[in-house]
Coordinates of C-alpha atoms and ligand atoms in Angstrom, one line a residue:
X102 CA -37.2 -17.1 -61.3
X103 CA -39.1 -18.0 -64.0
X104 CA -38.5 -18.3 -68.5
X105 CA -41.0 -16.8 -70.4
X106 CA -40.7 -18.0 -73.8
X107 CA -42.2 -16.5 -77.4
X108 CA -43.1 -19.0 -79.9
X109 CA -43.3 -17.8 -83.8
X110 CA -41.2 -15.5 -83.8
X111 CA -39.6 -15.6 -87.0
X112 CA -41.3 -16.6 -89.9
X113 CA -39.8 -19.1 -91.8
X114 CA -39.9 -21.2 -88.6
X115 CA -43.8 -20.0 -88.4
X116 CA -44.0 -21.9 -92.0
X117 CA -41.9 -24.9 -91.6
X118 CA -44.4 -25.9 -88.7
X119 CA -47.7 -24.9 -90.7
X120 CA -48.5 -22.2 -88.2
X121 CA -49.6 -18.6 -89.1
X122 CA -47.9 -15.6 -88.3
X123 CA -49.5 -14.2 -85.1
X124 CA -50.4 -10.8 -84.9
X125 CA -49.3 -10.6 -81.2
X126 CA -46.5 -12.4 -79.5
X127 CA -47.7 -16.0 -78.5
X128 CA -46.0 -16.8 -75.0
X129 CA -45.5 -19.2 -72.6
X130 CA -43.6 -20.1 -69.8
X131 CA -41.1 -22.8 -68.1
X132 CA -40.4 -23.1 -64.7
X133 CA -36.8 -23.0 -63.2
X134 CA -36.8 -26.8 -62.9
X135 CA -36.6 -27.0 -66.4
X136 CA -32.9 -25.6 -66.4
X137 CA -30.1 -28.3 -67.4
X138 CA -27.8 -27.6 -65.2
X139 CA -24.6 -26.8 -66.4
X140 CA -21.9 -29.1 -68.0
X141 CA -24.9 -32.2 -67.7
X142 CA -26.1 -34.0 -70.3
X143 CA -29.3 -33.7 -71.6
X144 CA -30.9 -37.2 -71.3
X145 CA -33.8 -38.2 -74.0
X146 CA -37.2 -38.4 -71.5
X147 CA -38.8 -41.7 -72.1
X148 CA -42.3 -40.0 -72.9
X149 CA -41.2 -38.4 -76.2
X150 CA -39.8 -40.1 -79.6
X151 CA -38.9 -37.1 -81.1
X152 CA -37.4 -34.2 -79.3
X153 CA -36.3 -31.1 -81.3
X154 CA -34.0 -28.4 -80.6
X155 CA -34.8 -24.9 -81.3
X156 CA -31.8 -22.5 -81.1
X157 CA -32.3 -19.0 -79.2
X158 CA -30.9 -15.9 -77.8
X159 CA -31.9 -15.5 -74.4
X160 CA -32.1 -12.2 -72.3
X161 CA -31.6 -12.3 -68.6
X162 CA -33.5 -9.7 -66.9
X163 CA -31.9 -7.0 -64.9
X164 CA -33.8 -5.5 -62.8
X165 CA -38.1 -5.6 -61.5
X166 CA -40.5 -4.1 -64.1
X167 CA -44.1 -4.4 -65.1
X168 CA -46.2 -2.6 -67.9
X169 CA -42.6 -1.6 -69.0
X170 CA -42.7 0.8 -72.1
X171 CA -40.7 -0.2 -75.5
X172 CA -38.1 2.6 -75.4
X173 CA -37.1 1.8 -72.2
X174 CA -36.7 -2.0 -72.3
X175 CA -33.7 -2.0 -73.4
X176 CA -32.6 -0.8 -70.1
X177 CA -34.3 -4.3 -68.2
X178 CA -31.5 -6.6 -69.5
X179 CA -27.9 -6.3 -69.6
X180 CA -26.9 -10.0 -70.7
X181 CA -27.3 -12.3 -73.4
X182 CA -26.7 -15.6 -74.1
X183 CA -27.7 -18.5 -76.7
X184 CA -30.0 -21.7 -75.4
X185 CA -32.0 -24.1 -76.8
X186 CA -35.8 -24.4 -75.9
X187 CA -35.7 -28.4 -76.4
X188 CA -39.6 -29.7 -77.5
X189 CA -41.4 -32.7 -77.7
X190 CA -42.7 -32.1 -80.9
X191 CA -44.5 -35.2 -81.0
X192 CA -46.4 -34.4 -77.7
X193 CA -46.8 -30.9 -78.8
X194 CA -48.4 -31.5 -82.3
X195 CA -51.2 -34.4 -80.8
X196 CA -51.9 -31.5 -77.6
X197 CA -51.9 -28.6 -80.8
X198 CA -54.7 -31.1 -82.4
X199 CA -56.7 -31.4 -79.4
X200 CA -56.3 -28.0 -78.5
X201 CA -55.0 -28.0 -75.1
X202 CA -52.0 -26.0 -73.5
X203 CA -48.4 -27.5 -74.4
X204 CA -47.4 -27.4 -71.1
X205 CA -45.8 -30.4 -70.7
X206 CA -44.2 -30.6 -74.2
X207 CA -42.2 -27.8 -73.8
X208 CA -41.7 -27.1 -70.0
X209 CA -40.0 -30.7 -69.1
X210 CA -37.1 -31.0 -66.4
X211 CA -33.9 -30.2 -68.3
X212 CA -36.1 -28.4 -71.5
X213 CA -34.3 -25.3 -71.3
X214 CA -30.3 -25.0 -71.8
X215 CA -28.8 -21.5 -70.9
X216 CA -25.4 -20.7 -72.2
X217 CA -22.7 -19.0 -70.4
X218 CA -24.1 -15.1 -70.6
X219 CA -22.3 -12.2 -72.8
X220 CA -22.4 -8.6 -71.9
X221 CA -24.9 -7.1 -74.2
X222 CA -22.8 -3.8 -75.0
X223 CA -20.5 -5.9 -76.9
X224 CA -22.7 -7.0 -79.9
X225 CA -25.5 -4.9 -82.1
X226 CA -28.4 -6.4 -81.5
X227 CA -30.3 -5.6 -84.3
X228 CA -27.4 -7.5 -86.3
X229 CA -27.1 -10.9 -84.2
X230 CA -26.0 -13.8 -85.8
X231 CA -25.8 -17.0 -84.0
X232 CA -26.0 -20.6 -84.6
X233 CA -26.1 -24.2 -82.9
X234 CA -23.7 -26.5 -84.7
X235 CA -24.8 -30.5 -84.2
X236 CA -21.4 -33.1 -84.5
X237 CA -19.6 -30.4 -85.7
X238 CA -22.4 -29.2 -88.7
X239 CA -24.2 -26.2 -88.5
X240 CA -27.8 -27.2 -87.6
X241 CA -29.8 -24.2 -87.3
X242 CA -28.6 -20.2 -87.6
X243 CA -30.0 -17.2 -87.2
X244 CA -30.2 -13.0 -86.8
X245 CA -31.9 -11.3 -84.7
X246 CA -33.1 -8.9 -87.5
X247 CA -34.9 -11.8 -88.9
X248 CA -37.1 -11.8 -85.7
X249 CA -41.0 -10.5 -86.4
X250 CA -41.0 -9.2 -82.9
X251 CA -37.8 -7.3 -81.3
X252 CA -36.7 -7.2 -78.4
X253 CA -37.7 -4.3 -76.8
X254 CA -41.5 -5.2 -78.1
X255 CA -41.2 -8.8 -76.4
X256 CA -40.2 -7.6 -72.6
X257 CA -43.2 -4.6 -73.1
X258 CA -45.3 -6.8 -74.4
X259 CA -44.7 -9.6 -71.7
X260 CA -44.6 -7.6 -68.9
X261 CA -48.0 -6.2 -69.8
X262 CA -48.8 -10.2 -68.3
X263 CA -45.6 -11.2 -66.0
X264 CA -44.1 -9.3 -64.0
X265 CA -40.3 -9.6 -64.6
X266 CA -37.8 -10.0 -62.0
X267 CA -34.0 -10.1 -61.9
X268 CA -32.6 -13.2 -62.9
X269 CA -35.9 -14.4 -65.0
X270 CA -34.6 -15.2 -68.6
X271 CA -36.7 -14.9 -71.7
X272 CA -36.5 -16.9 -74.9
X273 CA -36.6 -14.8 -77.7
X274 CA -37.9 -17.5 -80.7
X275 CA -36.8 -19.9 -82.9
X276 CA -35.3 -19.6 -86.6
X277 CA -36.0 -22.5 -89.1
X278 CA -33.9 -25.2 -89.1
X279 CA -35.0 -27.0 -85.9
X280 CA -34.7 -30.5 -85.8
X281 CA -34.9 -33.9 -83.9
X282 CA -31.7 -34.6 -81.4
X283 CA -30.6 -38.4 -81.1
X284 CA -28.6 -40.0 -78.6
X285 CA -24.9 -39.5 -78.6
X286 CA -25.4 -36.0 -80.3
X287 CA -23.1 -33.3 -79.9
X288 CA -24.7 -29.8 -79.7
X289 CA -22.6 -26.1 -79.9
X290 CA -24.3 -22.7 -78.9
X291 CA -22.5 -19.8 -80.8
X292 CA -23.2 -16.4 -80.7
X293 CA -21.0 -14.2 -83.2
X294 CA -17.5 -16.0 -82.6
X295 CA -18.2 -17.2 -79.4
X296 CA -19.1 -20.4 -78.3
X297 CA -21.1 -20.5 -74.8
X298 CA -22.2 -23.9 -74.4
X299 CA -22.1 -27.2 -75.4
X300 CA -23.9 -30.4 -74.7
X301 CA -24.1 -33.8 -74.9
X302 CA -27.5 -36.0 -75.6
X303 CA -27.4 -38.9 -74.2
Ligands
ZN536 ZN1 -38.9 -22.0 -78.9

């Protein structure tokens, strides 16, 4: 499986980072190694000294499609859930400078935490709210209407490129409000009233 990930997605995140507002989605992509498994901790890496957490819904793909059309992508996914598309924003910013892929800033061992999955039917998904609580504060929240590129538009738009396959998950983009993680933080995933996950960094 892979995770296909869309950066800038909503754009008061686009401004807190100094980045303009793409016209097109900007993707990328981390492979299935860079799942935490579940109920670990996430463990700093040594080669970052400043590792954010961006909060976001993820889709888990249902079923095979490619060059899929946007009135029918609603039917590729019938799961949601909330994660966190950890960074290494000081990494990121010096390959950003130079101009070279992000690769490794982003798609680390243990980079991408996946919350327990929600049936999709039970929410309106053009009215999401969700939120990431760190030590019991609200860190970062969100809506899904605040997104510059739905749903629908992301999985046509990335399978014009990937081809997606059951089981690959796709990271749906960051609100503002991300911020650096320390050790011995406590991190909640909610989505509506539901929690589904929480994690310790260690
Ligand atoms: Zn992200």
């Amino acid at each position: 499986m892979k995770i296909i990930c869309i950066a800038r997605n909503y754009s008061e995140h686009a401004k807190e980072l100094n980045n303009e507002i793409p016209e097109n989605p900007v993707f990328f992509l981390k492979p299935d190694t860079a799942i935490l498994p579940k109920d670990k901790n996430f463990y700093l890496p040594e080669f970052s000294n400043n590792i954010h957490y961006e909060a976001e819904i993820v889709l888990k793909i249902s079923k095979a499609g490619k060059y899929i059309q946007p009135e029918f992508a609603m039917n590729y996914f019938n799961q949601i859930t909330l994660g966190i598309d950890f960074t290494a924003r000081d990494l990121q910013s010096t390959l950003k400078e130079k101009g070279h892929p992000w690769e490794i800033a982003k798609a680390f061992d243990h980079s991408a935490v996946v919350g327990n999955f929600l049936e999709k039917n039970k929410f309106d998904l053009n009215n999401l709210t969700f939120r990431l609580d760190k030590n019991q504060k609200t860190a970062q929240k969100g809506n899904s209407n605040q997104m510059i590129h739905d749903f629908s538009k992301i999985i046509s738009d990335a399978s014009r490129f990937f081809t997606l396959k059951t089981g690959d998950l796709i990271f749906t983009g960051t609100p503002a409000g991300v911020g650096q993680v320390l050790e011995d933080d406590e991190l909640e995933g909610w989505i509506e009233n539901e929690k589904v996950f929480e994690i310790s960094v260690k």
